[in-house]
PDB file of C-alpha atoms in Angstrom:
ATOM      1  CA  MET A  27      -1.442  28.761  14.799  1.00 69.00           C
ATOM      2  CA  SER A  28      -3.049  30.459  11.835  1.00 78.00           C
ATOM      3  CA  GLU A  29      -2.856  29.201   8.301  1.00 85.00           C
ATOM      4  CA  THR A  30      -1.258  31.343   5.607  1.00 88.00           C
ATOM      5  CA  ILE A  31      -3.716  31.937   2.792  1.00 84.00           C
ATOM      6  CA  LYS A  32      -2.369  32.853  -0.608  1.00 84.00           C
ATOM      7  CA  LYS A  33      -3.213  36.442  -1.596  1.00 83.00           C
ATOM      8  CA  ARG A  34      -4.849  36.647  -5.010  1.00 84.00           C
ATOM      9  CA  SER A  35      -5.326  39.448  -7.513  1.00 88.00           C
ATOM     10  CA  THR A  36      -8.230  37.660  -9.260  1.00 89.00           C
ATOM     11  CA  ALA A  37     -11.206  35.612  -8.102  1.00 81.00           C
ATOM     12  CA  VAL A  38     -10.877  31.850  -7.693  1.00 83.00           C
ATOM     13  CA  THR A  39     -12.645  29.933 -10.482  1.00 85.00           C
ATOM     14  CA  PRO A  40     -15.487  27.935  -8.927  1.00 83.00           C
ATOM     15  CA  ARG A  41     -16.177  24.284  -9.645  1.00 82.00           C
ATOM     16  CA  GLY A  42     -19.711  25.246 -10.673  1.00 82.00           C
ATOM     17  CA  ILE A  43     -23.107  25.866  -9.104  1.00 84.00           C
ATOM     18  CA  ASN A  44     -23.669  23.606  -6.114  1.00 81.00           C
ATOM     19  CA  HIS A  45     -27.432  23.999  -5.743  1.00 90.00           C
ATOM     20  CA  LEU A  46     -30.376  26.245  -6.532  1.00 93.00           C
ATOM     21  CA  VAL A  47     -33.151  27.264  -4.124  1.00 95.00           C
ATOM     22  CA  LEU A  48     -36.554  28.023  -5.651  1.00 96.00           C
ATOM     23  CA  ASN A  49     -39.571  29.642  -4.034  1.00 95.00           C
ATOM     24  CA  VAL A  50     -42.739  27.674  -4.842  1.00 96.00           C
ATOM     25  CA  ARG A  51     -46.437  28.228  -4.103  1.00 95.00           C
ATOM     26  CA  ASP A  52     -47.410  24.625  -3.339  1.00 96.00           C
ATOM     27  CA  MET A  53     -44.879  22.124  -1.983  1.00 97.00           C
ATOM     28  CA  GLU A  54     -46.845  18.990  -2.956  1.00 97.00           C
ATOM     29  CA  GLU A  55     -47.354  20.181  -6.546  1.00 97.00           C
ATOM     30  CA  SER A  56     -43.687  21.148  -6.882  1.00 97.00           C
ATOM     31  CA  HIS A  57     -42.497  17.958  -5.170  1.00 98.00           C
ATOM     32  CA  HIS A  58     -44.509  15.961  -7.722  1.00 98.00           C
ATOM     33  CA  PHE A  59     -42.898  17.854 -10.620  1.00 97.00           C
ATOM     34  CA  TRP A  60     -39.302  17.628  -9.385  1.00 97.00           C
ATOM     35  CA  CYS A  61     -39.513  14.017  -8.108  1.00 97.00           C
ATOM     36  CA  ASN A  62     -42.174  12.160 -10.060  1.00 97.00           C
ATOM     37  CA  LEU A  63     -41.700  13.930 -13.399  1.00 97.00           C
ATOM     38  CA  LEU A  64     -38.024  14.981 -13.482  1.00 97.00           C
ATOM     39  CA  GLY A  65     -36.634  12.097 -11.425  1.00 96.00           C
ATOM     40  CA  PHE A  66     -34.985  13.897  -8.498  1.00 96.00           C
ATOM     41  CA  ARG A  67     -35.341  12.365  -5.036  1.00 95.00           C
ATOM     42  CA  GLN A  68     -35.968  14.155  -1.783  1.00 96.00           C
ATOM     43  CA  VAL A  69     -32.923  13.887   0.487  1.00 94.00           C
ATOM     44  CA  GLY A  70     -34.012  16.105   3.366  1.00 94.00           C
ATOM     45  CA  ALA A  71     -36.336  18.703   4.837  1.00 93.00           C
ATOM     46  CA  LEU A  72     -35.619  21.726   7.001  1.00 88.00           C
ATOM     47  CA  ASP A  73     -36.687  21.397  10.622  1.00 82.00           C
ATOM     48  CA  SER A  74     -37.432  25.113  11.098  1.00 77.00           C
ATOM     49  CA  GLU A  75     -38.273  24.572  14.786  1.00 78.00           C
ATOM     50  CA  LYS A  76     -34.520  24.149  15.413  1.00 78.00           C
ATOM     51  CA  TYR A  77     -33.822  27.661  14.161  1.00 76.00           C
ATOM     52  CA  ASP A  78     -34.931  31.140  15.114  1.00 75.00           C
ATOM     53  CA  VAL A  79     -36.984  31.519  11.924  1.00 73.00           C
ATOM     54  CA  PRO A  80     -40.714  31.542  11.190  1.00 78.00           C
ATOM     55  CA  PRO A  81     -42.171  28.085  10.428  1.00 83.00           C
ATOM     56  CA  VAL A  82     -41.308  27.273   6.823  1.00 87.00           C
ATOM     57  CA  LYS A  83     -41.534  24.263   4.528  1.00 91.00           C
ATOM     58  CA  MET A  84     -38.188  23.686   2.813  1.00 93.00           C
ATOM     59  CA  GLN A  85     -37.231  20.442   1.112  1.00 95.00           C
ATOM     60  CA  PHE A  86     -33.979  19.332  -0.514  1.00 96.00           C
ATOM     61  CA  TYR A  87     -33.615  17.250  -3.685  1.00 95.00           C
ATOM     62  CA  SER A  88     -30.782  15.480  -5.448  1.00 94.00           C
ATOM     63  CA  GLY A  89     -30.084  13.784  -8.723  1.00 92.00           C
ATOM     64  CA  VAL A  90     -26.896  11.773  -8.384  1.00 84.00           C
ATOM     65  CA  ILE A  91     -25.332  12.055  -4.942  1.00 76.00           C
ATOM     66  CA  ASP A  92     -21.560  12.159  -5.136  1.00 74.00           C
ATOM     67  CA  ASP A  93     -18.662  13.140  -2.919  1.00 71.00           C
ATOM     68  CA  VAL A  94     -19.015  16.805  -3.908  1.00 69.00           C
ATOM     69  CA  ASN A  95     -22.728  17.565  -3.979  1.00 77.00           C
ATOM     70  CA  HIS A  96     -25.308  16.784  -1.297  1.00 85.00           C
ATOM     71  CA  HIS A  97     -28.341  18.322  -3.054  1.00 91.00           C
ATOM     72  CA  ASP A  98     -29.040  20.062  -6.340  1.00 93.00           C
ATOM     73  CA  VAL A  99     -32.344  21.849  -5.757  1.00 95.00           C
ATOM     74  CA  ALA A 100     -34.175  23.080  -2.677  1.00 95.00           C
ATOM     75  CA  LEU A 101     -37.784  24.233  -2.625  1.00 96.00           C
ATOM     76  CA  VAL A 102     -39.196  26.781  -0.167  1.00 95.00           C
ATOM     77  CA  GLU A 103     -42.973  27.013   0.072  1.00 95.00           C
ATOM     78  CA  LEU A 104     -44.289  30.591  -0.101  1.00 94.00           C
ATOM     79  CA  PRO A 105     -48.031  30.275  -0.788  1.00 92.00           C
ATOM     80  CA  ASN A 106     -48.442  33.989  -1.591  1.00 93.00           C
ATOM     81  CA  LEU A 107     -46.183  33.972  -4.661  1.00 91.00           C
ATOM     82  CA  PRO A 108     -47.742  35.473  -7.789  1.00 90.00           C
ATOM     83  CA  ALA A 109     -49.381  33.058 -10.222  1.00 89.00           C
ATOM     84  CA  PRO A 110     -47.070  31.813 -12.980  1.00 89.00           C
ATOM     85  CA  PRO A 111     -47.368  33.249 -16.480  1.00 87.00           C
ATOM     86  CA  GLU A 112     -49.999  31.618 -18.725  1.00 87.00           C
ATOM     87  CA  GLN A 113     -47.305  30.558 -21.206  1.00 87.00           C
ATOM     88  CA  TRP A 114     -43.592  30.109 -20.552  1.00 88.00           C
ATOM     89  CA  ASP A 115     -41.364  32.166 -22.834  1.00 87.00           C
ATOM     90  CA  MET A 116     -37.574  32.204 -22.693  1.00 88.00           C
ATOM     91  CA  PHE A 117     -37.279  35.894 -23.549  1.00 88.00           C
ATOM     92  CA  GLU A 118     -40.552  37.404 -22.303  1.00 86.00           C
ATOM     93  CA  SER A 119     -41.042  35.658 -18.939  1.00 81.00           C
ATOM     94  CA  ALA A 120     -42.035  37.527 -15.790  1.00 79.00           C
ATOM     95  CA  CYS A 121     -40.068  35.025 -13.655  1.00 79.00           C
ATOM     96  CA  ALA A 122     -36.706  36.241 -12.388  1.00 82.00           C
ATOM     97  CA  VAL A 123     -35.159  32.835 -13.182  1.00 87.00           C
ATOM     98  CA  ASN A 124     -35.069  32.321 -16.954  1.00 88.00           C
ATOM     99  CA  HIS A 125     -34.565  28.556 -16.848  1.00 93.00           C
ATOM    100  CA  ILE A 126     -32.811  25.766 -14.985  1.00 94.00           C
ATOM    101  CA  ALA A 127     -30.898  23.176 -17.013  1.00 95.00           C
ATOM    102  CA  ILE A 128     -31.229  19.555 -15.860  1.00 94.00           C
ATOM    103  CA  SER A 129     -28.726  17.162 -17.417  1.00 93.00           C
ATOM    104  CA  TYR A 130     -29.433  13.487 -18.007  1.00 94.00           C
ATOM    105  CA  PRO A 131     -26.537  10.998 -18.176  1.00 93.00           C
ATOM    106  CA  ASP A 132     -26.692  10.143 -21.880  1.00 93.00           C
ATOM    107  CA  ARG A 133     -28.740  10.347 -25.069  1.00 93.00           C
ATOM    108  CA  GLU A 134     -30.762   7.185 -24.356  1.00 93.00           C
ATOM    109  CA  SER A 135     -31.823   8.223 -20.850  1.00 93.00           C
ATOM    110  CA  TRP A 136     -32.665  11.704 -22.167  1.00 93.00           C
ATOM    111  CA  LEU A 137     -34.908  10.262 -24.895  1.00 93.00           C
ATOM    112  CA  GLU A 138     -36.612   8.038 -22.313  1.00 94.00           C
ATOM    113  CA  GLN A 139     -37.125  11.059 -20.014  1.00 95.00           C
ATOM    114  CA  VAL A 140     -38.564  13.261 -22.781  1.00 94.00           C
ATOM    115  CA  GLN A 141     -40.947  10.467 -23.780  1.00 92.00           C
ATOM    116  CA  PHE A 142     -41.921  10.017 -20.111  1.00 94.00           C
ATOM    117  CA  LEU A 143     -42.651  13.752 -19.745  1.00 95.00           C
ATOM    118  CA  LYS A 144     -44.729  13.735 -22.937  1.00 93.00           C
ATOM    119  CA  GLU A 145     -46.695  10.655 -21.776  1.00 93.00           C
ATOM    120  CA  ASN A 146     -47.391  12.486 -18.493  1.00 94.00           C
ATOM    121  CA  ASP A 147     -48.787  15.513 -20.344  1.00 93.00           C
ATOM    122  CA  VAL A 148     -45.985  17.903 -19.390  1.00 94.00           C
ATOM    123  CA  PRO A 149     -46.275  20.723 -21.969  1.00 91.00           C
ATOM    124  CA  MET A 150     -43.271  20.868 -24.278  1.00 92.00           C
ATOM    125  CA  ASN A 151     -42.426  24.512 -24.909  1.00 93.00           C
ATOM    126  CA  LEU A 152     -39.448  24.186 -27.212  1.00 93.00           C
ATOM    127  CA  ARG A 153     -37.163  21.510 -28.729  1.00 94.00           C
ATOM    128  CA  VAL A 154     -33.661  22.767 -29.601  1.00 94.00           C
ATOM    129  CA  ASP A 155     -30.453  21.157 -30.783  1.00 94.00           C
ATOM    130  CA  HIS A 156     -27.702  23.392 -29.407  1.00 94.00           C
ATOM    131  CA  GLY A 157     -24.062  23.023 -30.341  1.00 94.00           C
ATOM    132  CA  MET A 158     -23.241  21.389 -27.001  1.00 95.00           C
ATOM    133  CA  THR A 159     -26.593  19.890 -25.903  1.00 95.00           C
ATOM    134  CA  HIS A 160     -29.866  18.586 -27.268  1.00 95.00           C
ATOM    135  CA  SER A 161     -32.687  20.066 -25.225  1.00 95.00           C
ATOM    136  CA  VAL A 162     -36.396  20.205 -24.546  1.00 95.00           C
ATOM    137  CA  TYR A 163     -37.753  23.171 -22.586  1.00 95.00           C
ATOM    138  CA  VAL A 164     -40.676  22.623 -20.208  1.00 95.00           C
ATOM    139  CA  ASN A 165     -41.783  24.601 -17.162  1.00 93.00           C
ATOM    140  CA  ASP A 166     -42.557  23.726 -13.592  1.00 94.00           C
ATOM    141  CA  PRO A 167     -45.894  24.571 -11.906  1.00 94.00           C
ATOM    142  CA  ASN A 168     -44.462  27.917 -10.719  1.00 93.00           C
ATOM    143  CA  GLY A 169     -43.518  29.085 -14.210  1.00 91.00           C
ATOM    144  CA  TYR A 170     -39.778  28.384 -13.938  1.00 92.00           C
ATOM    145  CA  GLY A 171     -38.375  27.216 -17.253  1.00 93.00           C
ATOM    146  CA  VAL A 172     -36.643  23.837 -17.110  1.00 95.00           C
ATOM    147  CA  GLU A 173     -34.261  22.730 -19.848  1.00 95.00           C
ATOM    148  CA  VAL A 174     -34.106  18.931 -19.993  1.00 95.00           C
ATOM    149  CA  LEU A 175     -30.880  18.073 -21.808  1.00 94.00           C
ATOM    150  CA  TYR A 176     -28.041  15.722 -22.550  1.00 94.00           C
ATOM    151  CA  GLU A 177     -24.509  16.897 -23.200  1.00 94.00           C
ATOM    152  CA  LEU A 178     -23.011  16.167 -26.588  1.00 95.00           C
ATOM    153  CA  PRO A 179     -19.514  14.650 -26.578  1.00 95.00           C
ATOM    154  CA  ALA A 180     -16.879  17.314 -25.823  1.00 94.00           C
ATOM    155  CA  GLU A 181     -15.128  16.748 -29.141  1.00 94.00           C
ATOM    156  CA  VAL A 182     -18.245  18.147 -30.858  1.00 93.00           C
ATOM    157  CA  TRP A 183     -18.004  21.573 -29.196  1.00 93.00           C
ATOM    158  CA  ASP A 184     -14.735  22.033 -27.237  1.00 92.00           C
ATOM    159  CA  HIS A 185     -12.901  23.484 -30.260  1.00 92.00           C
ATOM    160  CA  ASP A 186     -15.422  26.366 -30.425  1.00 92.00           C
ATOM    161  CA  ILE A 187     -17.396  26.816 -27.197  1.00 92.00           C
ATOM    162  CA  ASN A 188     -18.711  30.252 -28.207  1.00 91.00           C
ATOM    163  CA  GLY A 189     -19.843  28.911 -31.585  1.00 92.00           C
ATOM    164  CA  ALA A 190     -21.582  25.987 -29.876  1.00 92.00           C
ATOM    165  CA  LEU A 191     -23.293  28.353 -27.412  1.00 93.00           C
ATOM    166  CA  ASN A 192     -24.565  30.454 -30.320  1.00 91.00           C
ATOM    167  CA  TYR A 193     -25.837  27.501 -32.348  1.00 91.00           C
ATOM    168  CA  ALA A 194     -29.521  26.668 -31.983  1.00 91.00           C
ATOM    169  CA  LYS A 195     -31.581  24.568 -34.349  1.00 92.00           C
ATOM    170  CA  ILE A 196     -35.235  24.736 -33.303  1.00 92.00           C
ATOM    171  CA  LEU A 197     -37.123  21.564 -34.153  1.00 93.00           C
ATOM    172  CA  PRO A 198     -40.885  21.286 -34.693  1.00 90.00           C
ATOM    173  CA  GLU A 199     -42.994  19.656 -31.989  1.00 82.00           C
ATOM    174  CA  GLU A 200     -43.590  16.560 -34.130  1.00 85.00           C
ATOM    175  CA  ASP A 201     -39.801  15.967 -34.015  1.00 85.00           C
ATOM    176  CA  LEU A 202     -39.721  16.018 -30.216  1.00 84.00           C
ATOM    177  CA  LEU A 203     -38.378  12.462 -30.002  1.00 86.00           C
ATOM    178  CA  VAL A 204     -36.333  12.598 -33.207  1.00 85.00           C
ATOM    179  CA  ASP A 205     -32.668  12.843 -32.344  1.00 89.00           C
ATOM    180  CA  THR A 206     -29.563  12.375 -34.420  1.00 88.00           C
ATOM    181  CA  THR A 207     -25.998  11.611 -33.454  1.00 90.00           C
ATOM    182  CA  GLU A 208     -24.758  13.397 -36.573  1.00 88.00           C
ATOM    183  CA  TYR A 209     -23.843  16.476 -34.565  1.00 90.00           C
ATOM    184  CA  GLU A 210     -22.995  19.838 -36.099  1.00 87.00           C
ATOM    185  CA  THR A 211     -19.350  20.758 -35.470  1.00 89.00           C
ATOM    186  CA  ASN A 212     -18.734  23.665 -37.844  1.00 86.00           C
ATOM    187  CA  PHE A 213     -20.681  26.409 -36.093  1.00 84.00           C
ATOM    188  CA  SER A 214     -19.343  29.335 -38.124  1.00 73.00           C
ATOM    189  CA  ASN A 215     -20.995  28.106 -41.326  1.00 55.00           C
ATOM    190  CA  VAL A 216     -24.426  27.466 -39.847  1.00 51.00           C
TER     191      VAL A 216
END
């Protein structure tokens, strides 16, 4: 007996992005970045011998495991990838992926994470207060930009999502760990 599936005239709205797969040059170097520096944990590895594919190193990583998501990021080792750019740049990068946003649970854990990254000599490319997040941009060893962020309370931005998306206050490097909870809410006047 076949199931009747509702015919639609528009696409179904997805829940969101389930996971991202990144090609990396060196698995150990990338594993260190994603696990030891960003806090993900490895939850699996591809056993390519089970499949009709060339031998490949592929590892799976997760932040919080819940009933919806099994992994957030997967890494595939391709040693012949081009070298990353000398300096990460959001608008001039040669990488096809502009940046990946990693969300931390709250302001306090985000501040602890940013301090941890700084203490571990991860270069800080940019510190930005957006209308819906406060963010620090770093990059992984392959040149992929990584936005380390925490979400501001919805009442700060949900009345004007477009305004919040277009709001960006760039902070100087010396203010990397300076964060305020006096959030901007009137984006049209900024």
